[in-house]
Amino acid sequence: MSNTAILEIDGKKYEFPIIVGTENEVAIDIDKLRGETGAITIDPGYKNSGSCKSEITFLDGEKGILRYRGYSIEDLADKSNFLEVSYLLIFGELPTAADLEKFETNIRKYTLVNEEMKNIIDGFPKNAHPMGVLASLTSALTAFNPKSVDVSNEKEMYEAVCKTMGKFLVIATWTYRKNMGYPLNYYDNTKGYVENFMRLMFELPTGPYKIDTKIINALDKLFILHADHEQNCSTSTVRMVGSSHAGLFASISAGVSALWGPLHGGANQAVLEMLEEIQKNGGDADKYLAKAKDKEDPFRLMGFGHRVYKNFDPRAKIIKKAADDVLATLGVNDPVLTIAKKLEEAALQDEYFKSRNLYPNVDFYSGIIYRALGIPTEMFTVLFAIGRLPGWIAQWKEMRLNKEPIGRPRQVYTGSPLREFVKTENR
Ligand code: SDX
């Protein structure tokens, strides 16, 4: 492999360095392109453009591989837990037992959210979408924690990480409590992180909430599977906002908004709504496949396709098996799971989907499990955000510690050439 790429413009040749990653990914470093040639590249959606070098997560879309800090997603989902994986993503190594205990203890220092935050949530209508409330509350945390973190100060950065992990979980559940008209719950520092999620969501003052460890284990696995995914839309947003040296809460808030979109994390809610619509209309999978293939029809098969995976999303495989296990364990017989499997089977045999390498992604089955766990559909993407939080933090921290420049893409202008101003009476 040559270590330079040659570009010829107007008969003149230019050489640019080639860099090769740990897993032999090849990139052309065009840092000097405009200075040397006067030209820029253009790549809508950044399908062919790398924004950074990163040591956090590796994806191989062709082979369906996903690794966090070198550990396979299959191993981590099977043998680890969400807080341990969060530590791995953020600090780069699997924690010792003492590290993990210290991490959880430090998170617990920050699980009390300023009571005045309740005034903000009271300002929202009850039926406000939880993702919009979460984005606002996350940004509002800056007002109550105004001191920006010195990322080069290890202790300060560690505290900021623990504060974000502690407070985000609480305010995420407050979006549901507000929606239901329930009193807002407090984190219980004697219980585990994922167990607290269920208590914060469902515990009522009228009586004790019975924890089902099967549900906790299923959620813990789902959070691990959502924890990071290299430079996806919301993570790139967190990096972009953070590159202006905006604070961690403000950057995470922007990531929440990007994740909300139905083409991204909002797909898990859209999948369930799609499956319920198919069920309501007689469960005819073929009719909806035809709609998804019809260019005149805006309908897309939600939970299918992926910018990077042109093979099975490894997370979808794990979640599909977990869906069978969790529903069987809970004794839930949900017809939409049968519809989902029929849809997947039909799509995987259909030329349109096969020729475009469209497979189920992380969002195709996750909502079926959330529903079996009693999570309301509008909260599905909030759970995606809770899972993705450590990835956002890890990527933001890496971007700042690497002193990445402020993100500011160029453009090709195709608007009007210079023209004279025209007075109103002459228009
Ligand atoms: C996530 O990037 C990440 O890593 C994201 C994520 C993460 O963990 O952060 O993995 C999480 O966002 C998963 C994706 C969730 N979104 C959905 O399930 C929404 C449905 N999927 C699509 O909208 C689409 O597949 C995307 C947005 C996921 C990817 O879009 P791309 O890469 O821009 O691909 P494309 O739109 O150019 O599609 C290529 C072709 C097109 O057909 P042609 O123009 O070639 O004829 O495939 C078709 C598309 O029309 N196509 C679909 C389809 N997805 C792509 N046709 C029908 N149904 C679909 N779902």
XYZ file of C-alpha atoms and ligand atoms in Angstrom:
487
model
C 0.000 0.000 0.000
C 1.528 3.340 -1.049
C 1.648 5.905 1.764
C 0.470 8.750 -0.459
C -2.511 9.423 -2.738
C -2.027 11.302 -6.019
C -4.692 13.768 -7.165
C -4.518 15.396 -10.590
C -6.327 18.718 -11.202
C -5.929 20.577 -14.492
C -2.965 18.382 -15.422
C -1.124 19.159 -12.175
C -0.451 16.285 -9.756
C -0.708 16.681 -5.972
C 0.327 14.152 -3.318
C -1.475 13.680 -0.021
C -0.495 11.373 2.865
C -2.426 8.157 3.479
C -3.065 7.119 7.065
C -3.990 3.555 8.074
C -5.925 2.712 11.248
C -5.496 -0.151 13.722
C -7.895 -2.319 11.683
C -6.354 -1.274 8.342
C -8.930 1.390 7.503
C -7.345 3.664 4.901
C -7.831 7.461 4.860
C -6.438 10.235 2.681
C -5.307 13.150 4.854
C -6.571 16.241 2.984
C -5.572 18.742 5.650
C -3.536 20.706 3.040
C -5.887 20.130 0.076
C -7.368 23.648 -0.259
C -4.083 25.358 0.503
C -2.263 23.404 -2.200
C -4.974 23.005 -4.866
C -7.597 25.695 -4.114
C -10.187 22.897 -4.263
C -12.290 21.372 -1.460
C -14.158 18.059 -1.355
C -17.941 17.794 -1.030
C -19.682 14.801 0.561
C -23.349 15.281 1.642
C -24.014 13.260 4.793
C -20.278 12.645 5.137
C -20.704 9.143 3.660
C -17.037 9.058 2.633
C -15.515 11.537 5.078
C -13.820 10.878 8.387
C -14.127 13.637 10.999
C -11.487 12.405 13.426
C -9.179 9.650 14.593
C -10.642 7.842 17.603
C -9.574 5.069 19.986
C -13.037 4.432 21.430
C -15.196 2.280 19.117
C -14.500 0.204 16.018
C -17.179 -0.793 13.494
C -16.769 -2.997 10.463
C -19.989 -2.492 8.480
C -19.212 -5.179 5.928
C -18.452 -7.850 8.533
C -20.969 -6.657 11.148
C -18.309 -6.093 13.824
C -18.686 -3.711 16.808
C -16.033 -3.306 19.544
C -15.734 -0.860 22.445
C -12.049 -0.157 23.218
C -11.177 -3.459 21.478
C -13.677 -5.645 23.355
C -16.377 -7.311 21.203
C -19.966 -6.193 21.765
C -20.931 -9.867 22.109
C -18.486 -10.342 25.016
C -19.472 -7.115 26.743
C -23.234 -7.736 26.386
C -22.775 -11.264 27.727
C -20.218 -10.727 30.513
C -20.171 -7.068 31.581
C -22.622 -4.506 32.976
C -23.634 -1.019 31.918
C -21.642 0.974 34.488
C -18.513 -1.096 33.808
C -18.917 -0.559 30.042
C -19.492 3.168 30.674
C -16.205 3.302 32.583
C -14.439 1.369 29.783
C -15.691 3.741 27.078
C -14.906 6.913 29.030
C -11.571 5.995 30.654
C -10.292 3.418 28.142
C -9.804 0.362 30.352
C -12.034 -2.169 32.110
C -12.169 -1.029 35.764
C -10.831 -3.028 38.694
C -13.464 -3.825 41.312
C -12.165 -0.848 43.331
C -12.319 1.499 40.307
C -15.897 0.471 39.603
C -16.961 0.883 43.216
C -15.332 4.345 43.326
C -17.067 5.259 40.021
C -20.486 4.268 41.320
C -19.831 5.992 44.671
C -18.868 9.194 42.869
C -21.910 9.065 40.593
C -24.048 8.820 43.738
C -22.538 12.122 44.960
C -24.460 13.858 42.154
C -27.791 12.056 41.916
C -29.658 14.875 43.675
C -30.953 17.317 41.057
C -31.470 20.952 42.089
C -35.079 21.324 43.239
C -35.439 24.478 41.123
C -35.179 22.246 38.035
C -38.730 21.202 38.881
C -39.911 24.730 38.018
C -38.535 24.206 34.507
C -40.252 20.874 33.998
C -43.502 22.368 35.331
C -43.369 24.839 32.448
C -43.899 22.050 29.885
C -47.337 20.828 28.775
C -48.035 17.293 30.065
C -48.091 15.888 26.534
C -44.681 17.330 25.539
C -42.515 14.662 23.883
C -40.021 13.368 26.468
C -37.039 13.911 24.134
C -37.826 17.619 23.823
C -38.128 17.919 27.599
C -34.903 15.943 28.116
C -32.938 18.145 25.687
C -34.159 21.263 27.538
C -33.524 19.902 31.032
C -30.035 18.717 30.028
C -29.167 22.162 28.737
C -30.686 23.708 31.873
C -28.256 21.682 34.010
C -25.616 24.155 32.784
C -27.434 26.937 34.650
C -27.141 24.992 37.899
C -23.559 23.851 37.194
C -22.104 26.941 35.482
C -18.400 26.223 36.103
C -17.036 24.833 32.827
C -14.851 21.766 33.243
C -11.083 22.018 32.745
C -10.708 18.871 30.621
C -6.939 18.791 31.238
C -7.588 18.512 34.983
C -8.122 14.765 35.473
C -9.958 15.185 38.776
C -12.292 17.877 37.408
C -13.026 15.815 34.300
C -13.731 12.727 36.429
C -16.170 14.688 38.599
C -17.898 16.142 35.492
C -18.305 12.613 34.105
C -19.845 11.336 37.351
C -22.103 14.394 37.633
C -23.420 13.898 34.084
C -24.008 10.159 34.590
C -25.810 10.879 37.882
C -28.078 13.738 36.908
C -28.981 12.709 33.339
C -30.604 9.453 34.453
C -32.805 11.286 36.970
C -34.016 14.033 34.621
C -34.608 11.458 31.872
C -37.163 9.691 34.068
C -38.709 12.990 35.162
C -39.911 13.423 31.553
C -42.117 10.350 32.016
C -43.260 11.282 35.511
C -44.325 14.722 34.214
C -46.186 13.115 31.335
C -48.083 10.848 33.768
C -48.767 13.566 36.337
C -46.789 11.591 38.955
C -44.547 13.183 41.622
C -40.874 13.299 40.598
C -38.788 10.581 42.264
C -35.321 10.761 43.775
C -32.402 8.425 43.080
C -31.900 5.869 45.863
C -28.164 5.738 46.597
C -28.533 2.313 48.186
C -29.649 0.771 44.890
C -27.888 0.086 41.555
C -27.880 2.410 38.542
C -30.216 0.417 36.286
C -32.450 -0.580 39.189
C -32.763 3.118 39.981
C -33.982 3.736 36.447
C -36.970 1.445 37.019
C -37.663 2.919 40.475
C -37.353 6.494 39.226
C -39.781 5.634 36.445
C -42.396 3.525 38.169
C -42.224 3.796 41.981
C -45.306 5.517 43.392
C -45.740 7.052 46.881
C -48.699 4.715 47.400
C -46.610 1.614 47.840
C -43.345 -0.258 47.346
C -42.091 -0.958 43.807
C -41.165 -4.618 43.282
C -37.924 -4.968 41.338
C -37.759 -7.859 38.854
C -34.084 -8.729 38.317
C -34.927 -10.225 34.913
C -36.093 -6.790 33.801
C -33.001 -5.110 35.291
C -30.708 -7.586 33.507
C -32.508 -7.082 30.178
C -32.298 -3.279 30.471
C -28.640 -3.409 31.522
C -27.841 -5.411 28.376
C -29.827 -3.000 26.188
C -27.995 0.010 27.649
C -24.647 -1.711 26.911
C -25.715 -2.304 23.291
C -26.578 1.388 22.857
C -23.542 2.791 24.683
C -21.483 3.999 21.711
C -21.345 3.738 17.939
C -18.404 5.876 16.749
C -19.290 8.949 14.656
C -23.088 8.553 14.254
C -25.300 11.600 13.799
C -25.848 12.434 17.489
C -22.262 11.715 18.535
C -20.933 13.858 15.697
C -23.299 16.571 16.938
C -21.914 16.297 20.480
C -18.385 16.574 19.073
C -19.298 19.495 16.810
C -20.951 21.493 19.616
C -18.134 20.610 22.024
C -15.517 21.700 19.476
C -16.552 25.328 20.090
C -15.700 24.646 23.757
C -19.382 24.718 24.735
C -19.882 22.795 27.975
C -20.556 19.068 28.377
C -24.238 19.507 29.321
C -24.837 21.836 26.351
C -23.111 19.364 24.011
C -25.079 16.380 25.360
C -28.301 18.388 25.013
C -27.536 18.895 21.313
C -26.877 15.161 20.994
C -30.294 14.414 22.529
C -31.945 16.595 19.892
C -30.086 14.898 17.044
C -30.916 11.432 18.416
C -34.631 12.314 18.487
C -34.944 12.207 14.696
C -36.823 9.150 13.299
C -33.934 8.390 10.928
C -31.681 7.997 13.987
C -32.590 7.089 17.563
C -36.229 8.076 17.086
C -36.510 4.993 14.848
C -37.148 2.718 17.852
C -40.411 4.569 18.518
C -41.206 4.681 14.777
C -40.678 0.889 14.488
C -43.271 0.139 17.184
C -45.732 2.597 15.632
C -45.149 0.921 12.252
C -45.645 -2.593 13.677
C -48.823 -1.503 15.483
C -50.133 0.000 12.241
C -49.380 -3.225 10.350
C -51.120 -5.198 13.102
C -54.142 -2.861 12.969
C -54.314 -3.322 9.181
C -54.393 -7.111 9.350
C -50.673 -7.917 9.732
C -49.961 -7.967 5.986
C -46.142 -7.651 5.926
C -45.953 -7.819 2.108
C -48.160 -4.736 1.718
C -45.767 -2.690 3.860
C -42.691 -4.064 2.118
C -44.218 -2.879 -1.149
C -44.793 0.580 0.353
C -41.177 0.686 1.569
C -39.939 -0.121 -1.951
C -42.238 2.366 -3.689
C -40.238 5.511 -4.475
C -43.497 7.470 -4.670
C -44.374 6.412 -1.119
C -42.540 8.248 1.719
C -42.944 5.142 3.912
C -39.670 3.456 4.883
C -39.218 0.182 6.720
C -38.239 1.680 10.068
C -35.523 -0.212 11.936
C -34.048 -1.377 8.622
C -30.920 -0.115 6.863
C -27.832 1.551 8.196
C -25.232 4.006 6.963
C -22.349 1.742 8.014
C -23.678 -1.802 8.449
C -24.118 -3.485 5.078
C -24.534 -6.743 6.954
C -26.444 -7.654 10.084
C -26.112 -5.024 12.847
C -24.527 -7.236 15.559
C -26.629 -5.440 18.150
C -29.849 -6.380 16.310
C -28.886 -10.057 16.475
C -28.337 -9.860 20.256
C -31.510 -7.843 20.833
C -33.607 -10.204 18.688
C -32.521 -13.143 20.852
C -33.050 -11.068 24.008
C -36.583 -10.230 22.814
C -37.439 -13.939 22.647
C -35.852 -14.570 26.073
C -37.369 -11.558 27.864
C -40.892 -12.047 26.501
C -40.766 -15.771 27.319
C -39.407 -15.064 30.830
C -42.070 -12.452 31.469
C -44.751 -14.644 29.906
C -45.559 -11.896 27.402
C -47.013 -12.975 24.070
C -46.813 -9.848 21.906
C -48.189 -10.248 18.368
C -45.999 -7.411 17.091
C -42.927 -9.605 17.726
C -44.383 -12.159 15.329
C -45.095 -9.389 12.806
C -41.530 -8.074 13.199
C -40.059 -11.514 12.518
C -42.323 -11.998 9.480
C -41.283 -8.565 8.175
C -37.586 -9.325 8.703
C -37.837 -12.720 7.024
C -39.698 -11.294 3.996
C -37.327 -8.327 3.639
C -34.187 -10.472 3.842
C -35.474 -12.530 0.899
C -36.540 -9.501 -1.142
C -34.265 -8.316 -3.985
C -34.850 -4.626 -3.186
C -33.511 -5.020 0.362
C -30.835 -7.573 -0.518
C -29.433 -5.462 -3.369
C -29.176 -2.474 -1.041
C -27.757 -4.472 1.882
C -30.651 -3.436 4.111
C -30.752 -5.434 7.353
C -32.443 -4.917 10.720
C -30.594 -2.345 12.836
C -30.409 -1.741 16.575
C -33.853 -0.103 16.580
C -35.813 -2.922 14.941
C -36.337 -5.157 17.976
C -35.425 -2.942 20.940
C -38.866 -1.350 21.210
C -40.519 -4.763 21.498
C -38.496 -5.448 24.642
C -39.090 -1.978 26.073
C -42.834 -2.487 25.576
C -42.705 -5.847 27.337
C -40.913 -4.106 30.231
C -43.788 -1.644 30.514
C -41.933 1.309 28.999
C -44.274 3.629 27.056
C -43.464 4.067 23.332
C -42.666 7.766 23.610
C -39.939 6.920 26.140
C -38.085 4.497 23.844
C -35.697 7.107 22.467
C -35.071 8.433 25.982
C -33.808 4.944 26.852
C -31.579 5.083 23.766
C -30.185 8.383 25.115
C -29.549 6.892 28.578
C -27.640 4.040 26.937
C -25.727 6.392 24.605
C -24.725 8.850 27.318
C -21.344 7.239 28.180
C -20.456 7.158 24.489
C -21.276 10.837 24.077
C -19.194 11.660 27.164
C -16.260 9.505 25.990
C -16.256 11.041 22.504
C -16.591 14.615 23.838
C -13.705 14.025 26.272
C -11.492 12.501 23.541
C -12.237 15.398 21.163
C -11.325 17.995 23.825
C -8.229 16.153 25.113
C -7.010 15.801 21.507
C -7.459 19.569 21.172
C -9.476 19.046 17.945
C -10.051 22.324 16.025
C -13.510 23.924 15.974
C -15.722 22.122 13.461
C -16.378 24.400 10.504
C -16.993 22.656 7.114
C -16.626 24.569 3.804
C -19.265 24.680 1.009
C -19.663 25.130 -2.731
C -21.708 28.307 -3.339
C -24.326 27.907 -6.106
C -26.403 31.034 -5.422
C -26.686 34.353 -7.311
C -23.547 36.175 -8.563
C -22.983 39.779 -7.408
C -25.978 42.025 -8.093
C -26.890 45.694 -7.373
C -29.323 46.562 -4.574
C -32.817 47.476 -5.911
C -34.927 50.115 -4.186
C -38.327 48.948 -2.950
C -40.231 51.116 -5.455
C -38.254 49.521 -8.314
C -38.877 45.826 -7.328
C -29.422 4.448 14.164
O -25.083 5.864 12.323
C -25.270 5.085 13.378
O -24.403 4.436 13.851
C -26.712 5.152 13.912
C -27.068 4.129 14.988
C -26.304 4.375 16.288
O -26.141 3.414 17.060
O -25.991 5.562 16.573
O -26.783 2.823 14.533
C -28.555 4.209 15.351
O -29.707 5.581 13.855
C -29.875 3.247 13.354
C -30.740 3.669 12.112
C -32.188 3.922 12.587
N -32.978 4.483 11.443
C -33.934 3.750 10.849
O -34.160 2.574 11.093
C -34.723 4.547 9.798
C -34.898 3.699 8.523
N -33.561 3.597 7.844
C -33.252 4.535 6.835
O -33.894 5.763 6.855
C -31.790 4.501 6.377
O -31.474 3.182 6.198
C -30.747 5.172 7.245
C -31.087 6.590 7.550
C -30.540 4.420 8.518
C -29.419 5.133 6.468
O -29.600 5.928 5.347
P -28.425 6.143 4.281
O -27.174 5.497 4.714
O -28.395 7.603 3.945
O -28.917 5.294 3.052
P -29.833 5.833 1.905
O -30.984 6.611 2.486
O -28.972 6.478 0.891
O -30.423 4.450 1.331
C -29.776 3.739 0.289
C -30.915 3.090 -0.501
C -31.953 4.108 -1.005
O -32.575 3.534 -2.133
P -32.015 3.988 -3.635
O -32.018 5.499 -3.665
O -30.634 3.380 -3.748
O -33.018 3.362 -4.584
O -31.655 2.198 0.357
C -32.990 2.667 0.502
C -32.976 4.122 0.086
O -34.259 4.513 -0.390
N -33.340 2.508 1.923
C -34.531 2.094 2.356
C -34.402 2.034 3.758
N -33.168 2.422 4.123
C -32.515 2.714 2.974
N -35.675 1.762 1.703
C -36.714 1.373 2.500
N -36.675 1.292 3.857
C -35.534 1.621 4.509
N -35.486 1.546 5.841
